[in-house]
Coordinates of C-alpha atoms and ligand atoms in Angstrom, one line a residue:
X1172 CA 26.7 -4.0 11.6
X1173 CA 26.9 -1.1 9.2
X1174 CA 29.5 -2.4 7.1
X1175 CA 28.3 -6.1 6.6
X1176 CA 27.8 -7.2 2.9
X1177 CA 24.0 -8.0 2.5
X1178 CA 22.6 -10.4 -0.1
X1179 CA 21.0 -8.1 -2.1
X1180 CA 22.3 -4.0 -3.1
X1181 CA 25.6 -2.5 -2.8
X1182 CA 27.0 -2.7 -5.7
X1183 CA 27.2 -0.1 -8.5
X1184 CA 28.3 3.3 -8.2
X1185 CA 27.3 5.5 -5.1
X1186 CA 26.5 8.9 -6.0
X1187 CA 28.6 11.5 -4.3
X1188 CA 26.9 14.6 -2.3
X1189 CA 25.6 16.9 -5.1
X1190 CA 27.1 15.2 -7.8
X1191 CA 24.9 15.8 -10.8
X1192 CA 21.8 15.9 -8.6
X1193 CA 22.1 19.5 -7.0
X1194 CA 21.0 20.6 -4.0
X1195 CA 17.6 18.9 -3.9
X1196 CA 16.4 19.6 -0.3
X1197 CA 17.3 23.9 -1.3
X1198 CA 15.7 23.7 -4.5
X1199 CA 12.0 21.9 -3.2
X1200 CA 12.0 24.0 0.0
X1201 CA 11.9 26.7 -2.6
X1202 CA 9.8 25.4 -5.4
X1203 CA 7.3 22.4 -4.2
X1204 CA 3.6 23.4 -3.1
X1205 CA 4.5 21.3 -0.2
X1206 CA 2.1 18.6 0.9
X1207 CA 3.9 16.5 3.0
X1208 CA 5.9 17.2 6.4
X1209 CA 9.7 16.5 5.0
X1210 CA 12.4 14.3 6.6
X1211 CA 15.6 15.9 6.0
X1212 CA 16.9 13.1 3.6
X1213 CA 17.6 12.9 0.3
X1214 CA 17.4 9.8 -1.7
X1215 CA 18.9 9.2 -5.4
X1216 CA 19.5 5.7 -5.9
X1217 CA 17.9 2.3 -4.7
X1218 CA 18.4 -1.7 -5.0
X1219 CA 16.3 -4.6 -3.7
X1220 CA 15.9 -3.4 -0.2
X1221 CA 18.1 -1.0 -0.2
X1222 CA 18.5 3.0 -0.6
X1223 CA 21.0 5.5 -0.7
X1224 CA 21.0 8.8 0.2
X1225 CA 22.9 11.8 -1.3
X1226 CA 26.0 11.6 0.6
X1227 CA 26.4 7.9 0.1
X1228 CA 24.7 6.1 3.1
X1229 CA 22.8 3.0 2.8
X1230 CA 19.6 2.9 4.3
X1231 CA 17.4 -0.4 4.9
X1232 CA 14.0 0.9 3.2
X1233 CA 10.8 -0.2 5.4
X1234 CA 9.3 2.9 3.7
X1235 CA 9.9 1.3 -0.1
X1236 CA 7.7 4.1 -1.6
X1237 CA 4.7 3.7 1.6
X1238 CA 4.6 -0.1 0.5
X1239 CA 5.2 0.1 -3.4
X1240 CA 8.5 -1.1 -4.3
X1241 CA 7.6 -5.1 -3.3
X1242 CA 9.7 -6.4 -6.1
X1243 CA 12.4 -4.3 -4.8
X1244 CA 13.9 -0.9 -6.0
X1245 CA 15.2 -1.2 -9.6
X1246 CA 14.3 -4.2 -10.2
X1247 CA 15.8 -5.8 -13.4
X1248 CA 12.8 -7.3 -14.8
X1249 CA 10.9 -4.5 -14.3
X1250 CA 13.3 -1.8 -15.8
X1251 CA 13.9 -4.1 -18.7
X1252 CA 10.3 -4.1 -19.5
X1253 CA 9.7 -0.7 -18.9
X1254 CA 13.1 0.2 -21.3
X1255 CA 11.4 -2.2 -24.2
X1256 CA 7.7 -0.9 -23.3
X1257 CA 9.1 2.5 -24.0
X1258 CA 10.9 1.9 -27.2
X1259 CA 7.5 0.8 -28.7
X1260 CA 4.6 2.3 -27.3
X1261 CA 3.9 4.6 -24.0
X1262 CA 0.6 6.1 -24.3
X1263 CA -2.8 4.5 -25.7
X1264 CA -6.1 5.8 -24.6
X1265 CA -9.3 3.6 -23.9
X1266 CA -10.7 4.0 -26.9
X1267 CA -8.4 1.7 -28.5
X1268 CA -7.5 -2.0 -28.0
X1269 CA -3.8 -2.6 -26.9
X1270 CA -1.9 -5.7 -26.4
X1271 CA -0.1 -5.2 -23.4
X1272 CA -3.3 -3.7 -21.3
X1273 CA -5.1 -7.0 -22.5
X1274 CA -2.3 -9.1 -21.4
X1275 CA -2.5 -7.7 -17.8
X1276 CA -6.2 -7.7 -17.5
X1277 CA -6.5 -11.3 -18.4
X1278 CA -3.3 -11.9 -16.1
X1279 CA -5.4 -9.7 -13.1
X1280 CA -8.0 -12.2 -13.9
X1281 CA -6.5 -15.1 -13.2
X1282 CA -5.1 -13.6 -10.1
X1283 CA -8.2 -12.2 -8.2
X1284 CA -10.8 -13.9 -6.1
X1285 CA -13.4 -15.9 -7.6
X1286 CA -15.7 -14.3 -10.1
X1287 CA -13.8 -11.0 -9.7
X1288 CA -12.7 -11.0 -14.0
X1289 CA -13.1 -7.9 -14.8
X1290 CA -10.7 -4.5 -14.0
X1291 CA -10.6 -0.6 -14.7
X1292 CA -7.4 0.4 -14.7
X1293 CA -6.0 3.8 -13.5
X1294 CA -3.0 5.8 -12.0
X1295 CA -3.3 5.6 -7.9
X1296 CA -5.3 4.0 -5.0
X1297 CA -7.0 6.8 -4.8
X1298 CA -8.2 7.1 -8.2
X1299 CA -9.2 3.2 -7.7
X1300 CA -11.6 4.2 -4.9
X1301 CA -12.9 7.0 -6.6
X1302 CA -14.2 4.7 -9.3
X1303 CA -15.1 2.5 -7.1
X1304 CA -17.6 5.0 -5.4
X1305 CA -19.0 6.2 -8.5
X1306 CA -19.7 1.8 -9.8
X1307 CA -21.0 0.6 -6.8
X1308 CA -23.7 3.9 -6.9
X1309 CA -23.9 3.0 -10.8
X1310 CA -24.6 -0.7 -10.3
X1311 CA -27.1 -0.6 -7.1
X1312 CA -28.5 2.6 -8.1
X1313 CA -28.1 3.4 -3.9
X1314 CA -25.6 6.4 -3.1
X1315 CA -24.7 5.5 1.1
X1316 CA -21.0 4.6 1.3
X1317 CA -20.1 2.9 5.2
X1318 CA -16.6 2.6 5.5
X1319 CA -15.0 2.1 8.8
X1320 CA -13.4 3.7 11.8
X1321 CA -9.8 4.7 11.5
X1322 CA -9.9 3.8 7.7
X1323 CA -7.6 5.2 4.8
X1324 CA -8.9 5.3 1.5
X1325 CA -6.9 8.0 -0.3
X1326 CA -6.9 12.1 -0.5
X1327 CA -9.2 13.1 -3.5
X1328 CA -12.4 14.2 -2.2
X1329 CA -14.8 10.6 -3.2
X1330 CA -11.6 8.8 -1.0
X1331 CA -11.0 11.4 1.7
X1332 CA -15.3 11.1 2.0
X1333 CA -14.6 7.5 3.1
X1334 CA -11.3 8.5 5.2
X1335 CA -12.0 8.7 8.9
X1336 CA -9.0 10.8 10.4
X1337 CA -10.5 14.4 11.3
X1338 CA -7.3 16.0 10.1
X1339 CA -7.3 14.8 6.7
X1340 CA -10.7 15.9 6.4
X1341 CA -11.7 19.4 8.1
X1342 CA -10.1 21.7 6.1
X1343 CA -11.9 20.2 2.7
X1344 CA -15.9 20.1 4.0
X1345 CA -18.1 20.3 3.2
X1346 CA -16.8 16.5 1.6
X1347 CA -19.2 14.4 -0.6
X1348 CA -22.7 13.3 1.4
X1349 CA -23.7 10.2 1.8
X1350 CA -21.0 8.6 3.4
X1351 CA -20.8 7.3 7.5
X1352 CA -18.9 5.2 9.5
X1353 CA -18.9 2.3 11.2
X1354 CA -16.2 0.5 14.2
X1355 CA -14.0 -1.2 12.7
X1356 CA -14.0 -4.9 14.2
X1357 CA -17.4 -4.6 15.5
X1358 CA -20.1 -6.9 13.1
X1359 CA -23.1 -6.0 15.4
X1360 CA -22.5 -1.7 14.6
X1361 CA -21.3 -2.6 11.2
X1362 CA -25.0 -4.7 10.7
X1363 CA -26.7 -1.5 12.3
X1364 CA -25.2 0.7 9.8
X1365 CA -25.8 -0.8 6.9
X1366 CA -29.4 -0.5 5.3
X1367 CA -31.4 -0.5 1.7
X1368 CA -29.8 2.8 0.7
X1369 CA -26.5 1.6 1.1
X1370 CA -24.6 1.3 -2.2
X1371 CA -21.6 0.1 -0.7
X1372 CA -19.7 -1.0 2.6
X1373 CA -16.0 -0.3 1.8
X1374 CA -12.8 -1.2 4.3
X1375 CA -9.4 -2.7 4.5
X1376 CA -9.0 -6.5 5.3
X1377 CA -5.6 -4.8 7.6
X1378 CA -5.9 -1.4 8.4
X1379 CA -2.8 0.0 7.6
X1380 CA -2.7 3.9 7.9
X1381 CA -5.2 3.5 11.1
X1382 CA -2.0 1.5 12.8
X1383 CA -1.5 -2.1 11.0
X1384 CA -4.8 -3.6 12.3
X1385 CA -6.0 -6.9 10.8
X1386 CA -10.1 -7.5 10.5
X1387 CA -11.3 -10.2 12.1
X1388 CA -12.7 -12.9 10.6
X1389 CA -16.1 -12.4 12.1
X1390 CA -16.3 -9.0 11.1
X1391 CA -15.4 -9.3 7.5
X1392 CA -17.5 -12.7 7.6
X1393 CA -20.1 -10.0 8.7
X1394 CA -19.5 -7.5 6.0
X1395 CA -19.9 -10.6 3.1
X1396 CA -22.9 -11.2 4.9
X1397 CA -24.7 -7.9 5.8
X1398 CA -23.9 -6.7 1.8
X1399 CA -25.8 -9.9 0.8
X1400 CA -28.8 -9.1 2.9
X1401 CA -29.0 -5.9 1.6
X1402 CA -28.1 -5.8 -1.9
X1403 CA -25.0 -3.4 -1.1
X1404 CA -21.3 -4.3 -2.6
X1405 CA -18.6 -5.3 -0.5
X1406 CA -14.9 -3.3 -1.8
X1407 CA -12.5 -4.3 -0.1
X1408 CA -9.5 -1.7 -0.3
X1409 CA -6.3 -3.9 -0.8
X1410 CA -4.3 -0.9 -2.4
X1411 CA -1.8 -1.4 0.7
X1412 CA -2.3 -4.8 1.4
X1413 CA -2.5 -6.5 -2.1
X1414 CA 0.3 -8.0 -4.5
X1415 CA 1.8 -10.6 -1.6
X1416 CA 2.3 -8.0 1.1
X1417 CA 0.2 -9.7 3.7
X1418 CA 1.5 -13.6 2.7
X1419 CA -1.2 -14.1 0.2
X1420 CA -1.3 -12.7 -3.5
X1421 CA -4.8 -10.6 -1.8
X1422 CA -5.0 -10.4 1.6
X1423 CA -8.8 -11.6 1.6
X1424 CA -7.3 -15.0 0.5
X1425 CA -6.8 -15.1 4.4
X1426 CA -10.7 -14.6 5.4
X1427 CA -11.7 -16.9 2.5
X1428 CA -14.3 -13.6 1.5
X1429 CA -14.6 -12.9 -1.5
X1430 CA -15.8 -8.9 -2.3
X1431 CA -17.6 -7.2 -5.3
X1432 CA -15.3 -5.0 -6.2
X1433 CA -11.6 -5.3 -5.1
X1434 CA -9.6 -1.9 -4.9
X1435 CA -5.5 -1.9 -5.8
X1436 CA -2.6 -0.3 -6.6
X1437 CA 1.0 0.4 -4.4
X1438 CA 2.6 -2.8 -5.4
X1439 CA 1.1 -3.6 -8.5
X1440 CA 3.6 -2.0 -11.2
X1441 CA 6.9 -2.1 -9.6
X1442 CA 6.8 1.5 -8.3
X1443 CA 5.1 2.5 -11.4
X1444 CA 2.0 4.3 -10.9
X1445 CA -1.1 2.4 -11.2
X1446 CA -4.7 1.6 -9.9
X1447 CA -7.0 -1.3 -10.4
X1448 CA -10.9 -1.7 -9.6
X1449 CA -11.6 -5.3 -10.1
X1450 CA -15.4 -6.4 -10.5
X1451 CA -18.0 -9.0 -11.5
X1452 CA -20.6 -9.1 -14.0
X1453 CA -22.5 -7.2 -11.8
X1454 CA -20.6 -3.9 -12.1
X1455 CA -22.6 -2.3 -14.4
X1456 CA -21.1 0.5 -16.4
X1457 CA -22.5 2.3 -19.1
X1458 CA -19.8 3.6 -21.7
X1459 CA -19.7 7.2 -21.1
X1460 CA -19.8 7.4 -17.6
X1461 CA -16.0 7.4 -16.3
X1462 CA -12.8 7.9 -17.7
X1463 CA -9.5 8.3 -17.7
X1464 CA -6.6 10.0 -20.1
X1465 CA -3.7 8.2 -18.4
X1466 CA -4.8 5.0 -17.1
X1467 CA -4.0 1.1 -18.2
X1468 CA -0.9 2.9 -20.4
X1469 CA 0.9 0.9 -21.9
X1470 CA 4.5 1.7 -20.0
X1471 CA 2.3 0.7 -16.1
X1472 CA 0.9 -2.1 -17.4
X1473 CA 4.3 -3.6 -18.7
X1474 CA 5.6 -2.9 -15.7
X1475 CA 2.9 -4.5 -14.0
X1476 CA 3.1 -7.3 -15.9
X1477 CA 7.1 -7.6 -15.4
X1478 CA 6.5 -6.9 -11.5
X1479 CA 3.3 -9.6 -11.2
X1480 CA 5.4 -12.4 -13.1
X1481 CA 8.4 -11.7 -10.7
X1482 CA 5.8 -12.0 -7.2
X1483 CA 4.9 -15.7 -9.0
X1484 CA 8.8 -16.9 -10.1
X1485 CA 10.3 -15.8 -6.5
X1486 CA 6.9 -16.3 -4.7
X1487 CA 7.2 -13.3 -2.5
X1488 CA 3.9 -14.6 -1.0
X1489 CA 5.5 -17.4 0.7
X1490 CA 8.8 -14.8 1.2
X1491 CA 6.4 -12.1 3.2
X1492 CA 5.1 -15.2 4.7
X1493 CA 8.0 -16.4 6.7
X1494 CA 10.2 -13.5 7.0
X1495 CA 6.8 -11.3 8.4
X1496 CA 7.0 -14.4 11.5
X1497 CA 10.8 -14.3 11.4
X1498 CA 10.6 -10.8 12.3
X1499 CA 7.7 -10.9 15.2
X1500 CA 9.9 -14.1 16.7
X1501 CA 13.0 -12.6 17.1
X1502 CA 11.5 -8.8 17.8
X1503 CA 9.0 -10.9 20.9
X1504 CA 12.3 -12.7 21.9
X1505 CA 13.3 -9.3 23.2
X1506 CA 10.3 -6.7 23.4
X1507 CA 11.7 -3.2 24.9
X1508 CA 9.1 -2.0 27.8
X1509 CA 8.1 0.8 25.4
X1510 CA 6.3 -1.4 23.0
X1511 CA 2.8 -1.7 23.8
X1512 CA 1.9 -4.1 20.8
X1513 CA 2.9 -5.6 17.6
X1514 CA 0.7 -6.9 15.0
X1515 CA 2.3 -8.3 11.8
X1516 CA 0.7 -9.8 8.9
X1517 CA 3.4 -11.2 6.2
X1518 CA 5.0 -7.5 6.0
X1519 CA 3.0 -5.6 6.9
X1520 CA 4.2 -4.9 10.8
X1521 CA 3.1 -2.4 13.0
X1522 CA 4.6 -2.0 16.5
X1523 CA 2.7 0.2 18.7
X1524 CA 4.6 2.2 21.2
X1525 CA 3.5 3.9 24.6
X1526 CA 4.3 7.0 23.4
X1527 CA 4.7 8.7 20.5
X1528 CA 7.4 7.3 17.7
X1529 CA 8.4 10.4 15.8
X1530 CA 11.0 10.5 17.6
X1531 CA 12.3 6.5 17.0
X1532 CA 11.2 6.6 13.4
X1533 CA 14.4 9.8 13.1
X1534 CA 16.3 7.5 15.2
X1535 CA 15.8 4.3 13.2
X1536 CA 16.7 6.5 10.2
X1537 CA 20.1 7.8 12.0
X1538 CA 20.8 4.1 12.4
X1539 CA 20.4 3.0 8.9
X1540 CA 16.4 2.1 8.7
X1541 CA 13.4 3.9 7.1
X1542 CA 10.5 3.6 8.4
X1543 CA 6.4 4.9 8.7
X1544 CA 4.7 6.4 11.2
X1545 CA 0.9 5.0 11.2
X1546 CA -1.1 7.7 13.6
X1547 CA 0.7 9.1 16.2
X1548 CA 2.4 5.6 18.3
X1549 CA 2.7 3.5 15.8
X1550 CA 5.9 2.6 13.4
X1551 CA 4.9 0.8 10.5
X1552 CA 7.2 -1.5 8.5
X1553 CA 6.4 -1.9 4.9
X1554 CA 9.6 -3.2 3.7
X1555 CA 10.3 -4.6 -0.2
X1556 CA 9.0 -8.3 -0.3
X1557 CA 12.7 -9.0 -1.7
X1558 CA 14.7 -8.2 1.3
X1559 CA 16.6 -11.1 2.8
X1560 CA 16.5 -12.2 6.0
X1561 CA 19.9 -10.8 7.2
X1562 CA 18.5 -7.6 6.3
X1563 CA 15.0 -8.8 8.4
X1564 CA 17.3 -9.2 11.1
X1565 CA 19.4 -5.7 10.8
X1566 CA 16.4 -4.2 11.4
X1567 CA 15.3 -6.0 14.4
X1568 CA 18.7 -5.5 15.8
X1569 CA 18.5 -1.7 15.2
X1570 CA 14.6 -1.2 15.7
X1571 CA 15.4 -3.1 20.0
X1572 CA 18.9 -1.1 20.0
X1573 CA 17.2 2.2 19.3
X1574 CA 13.8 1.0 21.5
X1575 CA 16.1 0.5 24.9
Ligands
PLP1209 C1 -2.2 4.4 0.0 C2 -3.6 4.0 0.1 C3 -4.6 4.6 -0.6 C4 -4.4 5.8 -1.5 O1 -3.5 5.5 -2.6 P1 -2.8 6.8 -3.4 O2 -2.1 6.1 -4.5 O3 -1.9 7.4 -2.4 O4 -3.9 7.6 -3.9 C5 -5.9 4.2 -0.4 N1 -6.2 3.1 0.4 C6 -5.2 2.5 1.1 C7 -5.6 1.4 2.0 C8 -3.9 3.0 1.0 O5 -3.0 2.4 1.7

């Protein structure tokens, strides 16, 4: 299958091995304060779908960036506007007016749920939550945070506070107090955790670190309602599932809930970094209080702007829609034995395995697919909303060859 000509990358130069990019893998071994456990490729070049590696293979990207590169990897649109953005201005602090960071607020505005028209804009998801924390104790005057079991909400100490997973955590405690958790999918312990001290109840409408696993409706039904009761705010942490990745521009389009504050960033900016809180008239923020040197620049928010405009024209809602059910149909057609589960909103898949996947996600990647781990069983698929559906079905192919 290797060789077949796909709708989308392939064309421009290849780079060869160490052609005018070095030995990269020699020279971070030596020089990165290494964060992250390394897979022993080396990418330098990516289109629509698709990425290459240092010695010229092509890889089918389900990584894209851990879910950023929607609009697909140098996207036209979005280089063009980020060339032109460049040319004219790249850096204006808050303290100042600018065109293009009013252009995307208002366009943010007319995006998000009802009532949710105002946004702070910063660099990552993490930096999103952060200022989320630090609102929602601003507006209620409350400091408990509940967030929920097997949640991800970043790696800065507010966000790790709210992440579940011990081993993201143990090293860093004592984190920030006030913060508990609750089962995920489970109203009645939600309800119990939740009381006049509680500032905020924060979660993902799909879980995606904790292994791709969509909320309920009665649980996040329950959330809307419990936050009501008790004067907390609902933030809802789309940073993964946001920008058309579940088949809806926000994923809780799907739950008809509408949250206080709505958390985002991966797909937002084309790959470029940036975070977005977006509140009511509620959030109440006193100038002063929180800040930021780098965030709403003028080069993100062009991109954003660029990468927004091209979700709307090619309507990658609708895209992740039906190629998110093309991909469960034919992968259910024929499930290996191994797979224990598969749950799949728009593209945002997770297939569960009975044992561990390390070893299939280095296989998929010998075979020409990247993909995530989420927890120890599960692969995750976050491909670019642009890839077509002879691509889709590459990876199906490859993902049962490499599963038998
Ligand atoms: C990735 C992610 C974050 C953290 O975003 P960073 O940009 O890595 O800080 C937070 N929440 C969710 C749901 C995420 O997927």
């Amino acid at each position: 299958m290797s060789g077949r000509k796909l709708d989308s990358g392939g064309r421009g130069p290849v780079p060869e091995a160490g052609a005018g990019f070095g030995p990269a893998r020699e020279i971070e071994r030596r020089y990165a304060l290494e964060v992250f456990p390394k897979r022993d490729i080396t990418i330098v070049r990516g289109r629509g779908a698709e990425v290459w590696d240092d010695r010229g293979r092509r890889y089918i990207d389900c990584v894209a960036g851990i879910g950023v590169a929607s609009v697909g990897h140098a996207n036209p649109a979005v280089a063009e506007a980020l060339a032109a953005q460049a040319r004219t201005l790249v850096t204006c602090p808050g303290i100042f007016y600018n065109d293009v960071r009013a252009r995307l607020l208002e366009k943010l505005a007319a995006l998000a749920p009802p009532g949710l028209s105002r946004g702070f804009l910063c660099n990552s998801g993490a930096e999103a939550v952060e200022a989320a924390i630090k609102f929602a104790r601003l507006t209620t005057g409350r400091t408990g945070i509940v967030s929920a079991v097997r949640g991800f909400h970043g790696r800065t100490l507010g966000a790790l506070s709210a992440t579940y997973r011990q081993a993201y955590r143990e090293a860093f405690e004592p984190l920030v107090p006030g913060f508990s958790f609750a089962p995920f999918n489970n109203p009645g312990k939600l309800r119990d955790a939740v009381c006049e001290g509680t500032a905020a109840v924060l979660i993902e409408p799909v879980q995606g670190e904790g292994g791709i696993r969509p909320a309920t409706a009665g649980y996040l039904g329950a959330a809307r309602e419990v936050c009501d009761e008790t004067g907390a705010m609902l933030v809802l942490d789309e940073i993964q599932t946001g920008f058309c990745r579940t088949g809806r521009m926000f994923a809780c389009e799907r739950y008809g809930v509408v949250p206080d504050m709505l958390c985002l960033a991966k797909g937002i900016a084309g790959g470029m970094p940036l975070g977005a809180v977006l509140g009511d008239d509620r959030v109440e923020l006193t100038p002063g209080r929180h800040g930021t040197t780098f965030g709403g620049n003028p080069l993100a928010c062009a991109a954003a702007l660029a990468a927004i405009d091209f979700m709307e024209n090619e309507r990658l809602d609708e895209r992740a829609e039906a190629l998110g059910a093309r991909f469960l149909e034919r992968l259910e057609a024929r499930l290996p034995a191994r797979v224990r589960a598969v749950r799949q909103v728009g593209l945002m898949i997770g297939v569960e395995l009975r044992e561990r996947c390390r070893p299939y996600i280095d296989a998929l990647a010998r075979e020409g697919v990247l993909a995530l781990a989420a927890g120890t069983t599960v692969v995750r698929l976050l491909p670019p909303l642009v890839i077509s559906r002879k691509q889709i079905d590459e990876v199906v192919e490859v993902l049962v060859g490499v599963l038998e």
